[in-house]
Amino acid sequence: MKDTSPPQPLPLSTPGRNLMRLTLVRGITWTGFLGGIIFGLEVVNFQLNVLAVFSVIMGMALINLLTWWRLSWPRPVADIEYLLHLLADVIGLTLLFYFTGGANNPFISYFLVPLTISAATLPWRFTWIIAGFILLAYPLLMLFHHPVPQLMQMEHDSRFNLHILGMWANFVLSTTLITVFVYKMAQSLRKRDADLSDTRERALRDEQIMAVATQAAGTAHELGTPLSTMAVMLKELSNEHADNAELAADLALLRRQVDTCKVTLQSLVSNADRSRLLNPESKPIKTFLRDVLEHWEVLRPDVRYCIDWPDESKTEPWIPDDITLQQALINLLNNAADASREPVMIMVEWGRQVAQIEIHDQGPGIPMDIAERLGQTFISTKSKGLGLGLFLTHATINRLGGTVRLYNHSQGGTLTEVRIPVLSPSLKSASRENRTS
């Protein structure tokens, strides 16, 4: 049966949810202000500019209605838009207090509410903008306001003036404390939530990697016998057709490919050793990359590439000699070679802490929505790909403390940027000791 129910709206972003809550708070607050003003007019006989006061309240009511309408849009609410709504509240409060006694209004401390909301939900610089507006409005309301006689009966009493000044000093102190400490506490909560989200994402990714690793181990065991059989048969065929130069060359290529597969399977087993995982070996980056490129040429003899090394005067760093890192780089090189028939451009650069490898192809580029999600799950840049290679590439390089990012190059094609932390001198010496022992 076909579902005829209306489509569900997309969930609001965090600023959108905050704006919805702000709209509710605004509606309740200004309804309370309206009730208080009516009470003051009817019971206490406040002498107010009724038209101006009700114009301010109706203006805020109109803003609230427009905000509810805005929340129905599909476009997400940005932080800057949320800031503008809080500024509208501050301006509305300033106008209301101006027409109702200024700093003598007992509700003047309500200025702290939009400030607290800003400190809990907005970035640091936006919170200081709100604080600046409020700290400017308060002293201006002390000097300029529409007097309300019922609130000014003690205006000429010096003790009352001291009381007003004390209220202002307390307000400045409260504003500063809220701006600094509430923001810091809210920032800690946001960071904790972000860390928990990252932890859940890593746990899910580790589960996927473990599933792939378990299947890979079984597959490696199954491939051992067929590869050995192929190696024996290729050797016999080479001996039988030694007089056929063209066939002998093809058989030699096949033997190298089979030997490469056998070495890869052996490396898979040896690198799973716990002692090697805890004490990884390392190599100078040039030696490591030359080994990677040599291995890649065996796998892809048809590829062409051009590599640009840094200035020879720069001290060459060491990086982990990890078989999974080699496989990750080869996967990225394969993607670049598959994207275009033009030579793959490889640029290498390094500093004291990070080595950077850039791989530039001349292909059609990559949609940015896909580039941002690569590595999070099995997403492929190829029409028939499963996305497993890029997923494992991201997982491997992230495990080593590095990052992988894909960009659309300004001159066309895709630019893949790999950043890998270089090893400290102590780890280099430990690696040398492991090799000699």
Coordinates of N, CA and C in Angstrom, one line a residue, residues 291-423:
D291 N 60.4 2.8 -2.3 CA 59.9 1.4 -2.2 C 58.4 1.3 -2.6
V292 N 57.6 2.3 -2.2 CA 56.2 2.3 -2.5 C 56.1 2.4 -4.0
L293 N 56.8 3.3 -4.6 CA 56.7 3.5 -6.1 C 57.2 2.3 -6.9
E294 N 58.3 1.7 -6.4 CA 58.8 0.5 -7.0 C 57.7 -0.6 -7.0
H295 N 57.1 -0.8 -5.8 CA 56.1 -1.8 -5.7 C 54.9 -1.5 -6.6
W296 N 54.5 -0.2 -6.7 CA 53.4 0.2 -7.5 C 53.7 0.0 -9.0
E297 N 55.0 0.2 -9.4 CA 55.3 -0.1 -10.8 C 55.2 -1.6 -11.2
V298 N 55.4 -2.4 -10.2 CA 55.3 -3.9 -10.5 C 53.8 -4.2 -10.7
L299 N 52.9 -3.6 -9.8 CA 51.5 -3.8 -9.9 C 50.9 -3.1 -11.1
R300 N 51.4 -1.9 -11.5 CA 50.8 -1.2 -12.6 C 51.9 -0.8 -13.5
P301 N 52.4 -1.7 -14.3 CA 53.6 -1.3 -15.2 C 53.3 -0.3 -16.2
D302 N 52.0 0.0 -16.5 CA 51.6 0.9 -17.5 C 51.5 2.4 -17.0
V303 N 51.7 2.6 -15.7 CA 51.4 3.9 -15.2 C 52.6 4.8 -15.4
R304 N 52.4 6.1 -15.5 CA 53.4 7.1 -15.6 C 53.2 8.1 -14.5
Y305 N 54.3 8.6 -13.9 CA 54.2 9.6 -12.9 C 55.5 10.5 -12.9
C306 N 55.3 11.6 -12.2 CA 56.4 12.5 -12.0 C 56.4 13.0 -10.5
I307 N 57.6 12.9 -9.9 CA 57.7 13.2 -8.5 C 58.6 14.4 -8.2
D308 N 58.2 15.2 -7.4 CA 58.9 16.5 -7.0 C 59.3 16.4 -5.6
W309 N 60.7 16.3 -5.4 CA 61.2 16.2 -4.0 C 61.6 17.6 -3.5
P310 N 61.6 17.7 -2.2 CA 62.0 19.0 -1.6 C 63.5 19.3 -1.9
D311 N 63.9 20.5 -1.4 CA 65.3 20.9 -1.5 C 66.2 19.9 -0.8
E312 N 67.4 19.5 -1.4 CA 68.3 18.6 -0.7 C 68.8 19.1 0.6
S313 N 68.8 20.4 0.8 CA 69.4 20.9 2.0 C 68.5 20.7 3.3
K314 N 67.3 20.3 3.0 CA 66.4 20.1 4.2 C 66.6 18.7 4.7
T315 N 66.7 18.6 6.1 CA 66.9 17.3 6.7 C 65.8 16.3 6.5
E316 N 66.1 15.1 6.0 CA 65.1 14.2 5.7 C 64.5 13.5 6.9
P317 N 63.2 13.5 7.1 CA 62.6 12.9 8.3 C 62.3 11.4 8.1
W318 N 62.0 10.8 9.2 CA 61.7 9.4 9.1 C 60.2 9.2 9.4
I319 N 59.6 8.2 8.8 CA 58.2 7.9 9.0 C 58.0 6.4 9.2
P320 N 56.9 6.0 9.7 CA 56.7 4.5 10.0 C 56.8 3.7 8.8
D321 N 57.5 2.6 8.8 CA 57.6 1.7 7.7 C 56.5 0.6 7.9
D322 N 55.3 1.0 7.6 CA 54.1 0.2 7.9 C 53.6 -0.3 6.6
I323 N 53.4 -1.6 6.5 CA 52.9 -2.2 5.2 C 51.5 -1.6 4.9
T324 N 50.7 -1.4 5.9 CA 49.3 -0.8 5.6 C 49.4 0.6 5.1
L325 N 50.5 1.4 5.5 CA 50.7 2.7 5.0 C 51.1 2.6 3.5
Q326 N 51.9 1.7 3.2 CA 52.3 1.4 1.8 C 51.0 1.1 0.9
Q327 N 50.2 0.2 1.5 CA 49.0 -0.1 0.7 C 48.0 1.1 0.6
A328 N 48.0 1.9 1.6 CA 47.1 3.1 1.6 C 47.6 4.0 0.5
L329 N 48.9 4.3 0.4 CA 49.4 5.2 -0.6 C 49.2 4.6 -2.0
I330 N 49.4 3.3 -2.2 CA 49.2 2.7 -3.5 C 47.8 2.8 -3.9
N331 N 46.9 2.6 -3.0 CA 45.5 2.8 -3.3 C 45.2 4.2 -3.8
L332 N 45.7 5.2 -3.2 CA 45.5 6.6 -3.7 C 46.2 6.8 -5.0
L333 N 47.3 6.2 -5.2 CA 48.0 6.3 -6.5 C 47.2 5.6 -7.6
N334 N 46.6 4.4 -7.3 CA 45.8 3.7 -8.3 C 44.5 4.6 -8.6
N335 N 43.9 5.2 -7.6 CA 42.8 6.1 -7.9 C 43.2 7.2 -8.9
A336 N 44.3 7.8 -8.6 CA 44.8 8.9 -9.5 C 45.1 8.4 -10.9
A337 N 45.7 7.2 -11.0 CA 46.0 6.7 -12.3 C 44.8 6.3 -13.1
D338 N 43.7 5.8 -12.4 CA 42.5 5.4 -13.0 C 41.7 6.6 -13.5
A339 N 41.9 7.8 -12.8 CA 41.1 8.9 -13.1 C 41.5 9.6 -14.5
S340 N 42.8 9.4 -14.9 CA 43.3 10.1 -16.1 C 44.4 9.3 -16.7
R341 N 44.6 9.4 -18.0 CA 45.7 8.8 -18.7 C 47.0 9.6 -18.6
E342 N 46.8 10.9 -18.1 CA 48.0 11.7 -18.0 C 48.8 11.3 -16.8
P343 N 50.1 11.6 -16.9 CA 51.0 11.2 -15.7 C 50.5 11.8 -14.4
V344 N 50.6 11.0 -13.4 CA 50.3 11.4 -12.0 C 51.4 12.3 -11.4
M345 N 51.0 13.4 -10.9 CA 52.0 14.3 -10.3 C 52.0 14.1 -8.8
I346 N 53.2 13.9 -8.3 CA 53.4 13.6 -6.9 C 54.4 14.7 -6.3
M347 N 53.9 15.4 -5.3 CA 54.7 16.4 -4.7 C 55.0 16.1 -3.2
V348 N 56.2 16.1 -2.8 CA 56.6 15.7 -1.4 C 57.1 16.9 -0.7
E349 N 56.7 17.2 0.5 CA 57.2 18.3 1.3 C 57.2 17.8 2.8
W350 N 58.1 18.4 3.6 CA 58.1 18.0 5.0 C 58.6 19.2 5.9
G351 N 58.2 19.1 7.1 CA 58.7 20.1 8.1 C 59.2 19.3 9.3
R352 N 59.2 19.9 10.5 CA 59.8 19.3 11.7 C 58.8 18.3 12.3
Q353 N 57.5 18.4 12.0 CA 56.5 17.6 12.6 C 55.7 16.7 11.7
V354 N 55.5 17.2 10.4 CA 54.6 16.6 9.5 C 55.3 16.5 8.1
A355 N 55.1 15.3 7.5 CA 55.4 15.1 6.1 C 54.2 15.2 5.3
Q356 N 54.2 15.8 4.1 CA 53.0 16.0 3.3 C 53.3 15.4 1.9
I357 N 52.4 14.6 1.4 CA 52.4 14.0 0.1 C 51.2 14.4 -0.6
E358 N 51.4 15.1 -1.8 CA 50.2 15.5 -2.6 C 50.2 14.7 -3.9
I359 N 49.1 14.2 -4.3 CA 48.9 13.4 -5.5 C 47.9 14.1 -6.4
H360 N 48.3 14.5 -7.5 CA 47.4 15.3 -8.4 C 47.2 14.6 -9.7
D361 N 45.9 14.3 -10.0 CA 45.6 13.7 -11.3 C 44.9 14.7 -12.2
Q362 N 44.7 14.4 -13.4 CA 44.1 15.2 -14.4 C 42.7 14.7 -14.8
G363 N 42.0 14.1 -13.8 CA 40.7 13.5 -14.1 C 39.6 14.6 -13.9
P364 N 38.3 14.1 -13.9 CA 37.2 15.1 -13.8 C 37.0 15.7 -12.5
G365 N 37.7 15.4 -11.5 CA 37.5 16.0 -10.2 C 36.5 15.1 -9.3
I366 N 36.2 15.6 -8.2 CA 35.3 14.9 -7.3 C 34.3 15.9 -6.7
P367 N 33.0 15.5 -6.6 CA 32.0 16.3 -6.0 C 32.4 16.5 -4.5
M368 N 32.2 17.8 -4.0 CA 32.6 18.1 -2.7 C 31.8 17.4 -1.6
D369 N 30.5 17.1 -1.9 CA 29.7 16.4 -0.9 C 30.3 15.0 -0.7
I370 N 30.8 14.4 -1.8 CA 31.4 13.1 -1.6 C 32.8 13.2 -0.9
A371 N 33.6 14.2 -1.3 CA 34.9 14.4 -0.7 C 34.8 14.5 0.8
E372 N 33.8 15.2 1.3 CA 33.7 15.5 2.7 C 33.3 14.2 3.5
R373 N 32.7 13.2 2.8 CA 32.2 12.0 3.5 C 33.2 10.8 3.3
L374 N 34.2 11.0 2.4 CA 35.1 9.9 2.2 C 35.8 9.5 3.5
G375 N 35.9 8.2 3.7 CA 36.5 7.6 4.9 C 35.6 7.4 6.0
Q376 N 34.4 8.0 6.0 CA 33.4 7.7 7.0 C 32.7 6.4 6.9
T377 N 32.5 6.0 5.6 CA 31.8 4.7 5.3 C 32.3 4.3 3.9
F378 N 31.7 3.3 3.4 CA 32.1 2.8 2.1 C 31.5 3.6 1.0
I379 N 32.3 4.7 0.6 CA 31.8 5.6 -0.4 C 32.9 5.6 -1.5
S380 N 32.5 5.4 -2.7 CA 33.5 5.2 -3.8 C 33.4 6.4 -4.8
T381 N 34.6 6.8 -5.4 CA 34.6 7.8 -6.4 C 34.5 7.2 -7.8
K382 N 34.4 5.9 -7.9 CA 34.3 5.2 -9.1 C 32.9 4.6 -9.3
S383 N 32.4 4.6 -10.5 CA 31.0 4.1 -10.8 C 30.8 2.7 -10.4
K384 N 31.9 1.8 -10.4 CA 31.7 0.4 -10.1 C 32.5 0.1 -8.8
G385 N 33.0 1.1 -8.1 CA 33.8 0.8 -6.9 C 32.9 0.7 -5.7
L386 N 33.4 0.0 -4.7 CA 32.7 -0.3 -3.4 C 33.1 0.7 -2.3
G387 N 34.2 1.5 -2.5 CA 34.6 2.5 -1.5 C 35.4 1.9 -0.4
L388 N 35.7 0.6 -0.5 CA 36.5 -0.1 0.6 C 37.9 0.4 0.6
G389 N 38.5 0.6 -0.5 CA 39.9 1.1 -0.6 C 40.1 2.4 0.1
L390 N 39.3 3.4 -0.2 CA 39.4 4.7 0.4 C 39.0 4.6 1.9
F391 N 38.1 3.8 2.3 CA 37.7 3.7 3.7 C 38.9 3.1 4.5
L392 N 39.6 2.1 4.0 CA 40.8 1.5 4.7 C 41.9 2.5 4.6
T393 N 42.1 3.3 3.5 CA 43.1 4.3 3.4 C 43.0 5.3 4.5
H394 N 41.8 5.8 4.7 CA 41.5 6.8 5.8 C 41.8 6.2 7.1
A395 N 41.3 5.0 7.4 CA 41.5 4.3 8.7 C 43.0 4.1 9.0
T396 N 43.8 3.7 8.0 CA 45.2 3.4 8.2 C 45.9 4.7 8.5
I397 N 45.7 5.7 7.7 CA 46.5 7.0 7.9 C 46.0 7.7 9.2
N398 N 44.8 7.6 9.5 CA 44.3 8.2 10.8 C 44.9 7.4 12.0
R399 N 45.0 6.1 11.9 CA 45.6 5.3 12.9 C 47.1 5.8 13.2
L400 N 47.8 6.2 12.2 CA 49.1 6.7 12.4 C 49.2 8.2 12.8
G401 N 48.0 8.8 13.0 CA 48.0 10.2 13.4 C 48.0 11.2 12.3
G402 N 47.8 10.7 11.0 CA 47.8 11.5 9.9 C 46.3 11.8 9.4
T403 N 46.3 12.5 8.3 CA 45.0 12.9 7.7 C 45.1 12.7 6.1
V404 N 43.9 12.5 5.6 CA 43.7 12.5 4.1 C 42.6 13.4 3.7
R405 N 42.9 14.3 2.7 CA 41.9 15.2 2.3 C 41.9 15.2 0.7
L406 N 40.7 15.4 0.1 CA 40.6 15.4 -1.3 C 40.1 16.8 -1.7
Y407 N 40.7 17.4 -2.7 CA 40.2 18.7 -3.2 C 40.1 18.7 -4.7
N408 N 39.3 19.6 -5.2 CA 39.3 19.9 -6.7 C 40.4 20.9 -7.0
H409 N 41.4 20.5 -7.8 CA 42.5 21.4 -8.1 C 42.1 22.5 -9.0
S410 N 42.7 23.7 -8.8 CA 42.3 24.9 -9.6 C 42.6 24.7 -11.1
Q411 N 43.6 23.8 -11.4 CA 43.9 23.6 -12.8 C 43.2 22.3 -13.3
G412 N 42.3 21.8 -12.6 CA 41.5 20.6 -13.0 C 42.0 19.3 -12.3
G413 N 41.2 18.4 -12.2 CA 41.5 17.1 -11.6 C 41.4 17.2 -10.1
T414 N 41.8 16.1 -9.4 CA 41.7 15.9 -8.0 C 43.0 16.0 -7.3
L415 N 43.1 16.8 -6.2 CA 44.4 16.9 -5.4 C 44.1 16.1 -4.1
T416 N 44.9 15.1 -3.9 CA 44.8 14.3 -2.7 C 46.0 14.7 -1.8
E417 N 45.7 15.1 -0.6 CA 46.7 15.6 0.3 C 46.8 14.6 1.5
V418 N 48.0 14.0 1.7 CA 48.2 13.1 2.8 C 49.2 13.8 3.7
R419 N 48.9 13.8 5.0 CA 49.8 14.4 6.0 C 50.1 13.3 7.0
I420 N 51.4 13.0 7.3 CA 51.8 12.0 8.2 C 52.8 12.6 9.2
P421 N 52.6 12.4 10.5 CA 53.5 12.8 11.5 C 54.9 12.1 11.3
V422 N 55.9 12.9 11.4 CA 57.3 12.3 11.3 C 57.6 11.8 12.7
L423 N 58.6 10.8 12.8 CA 58.9 10.2 14.0 C 60.0 11.0 14.8

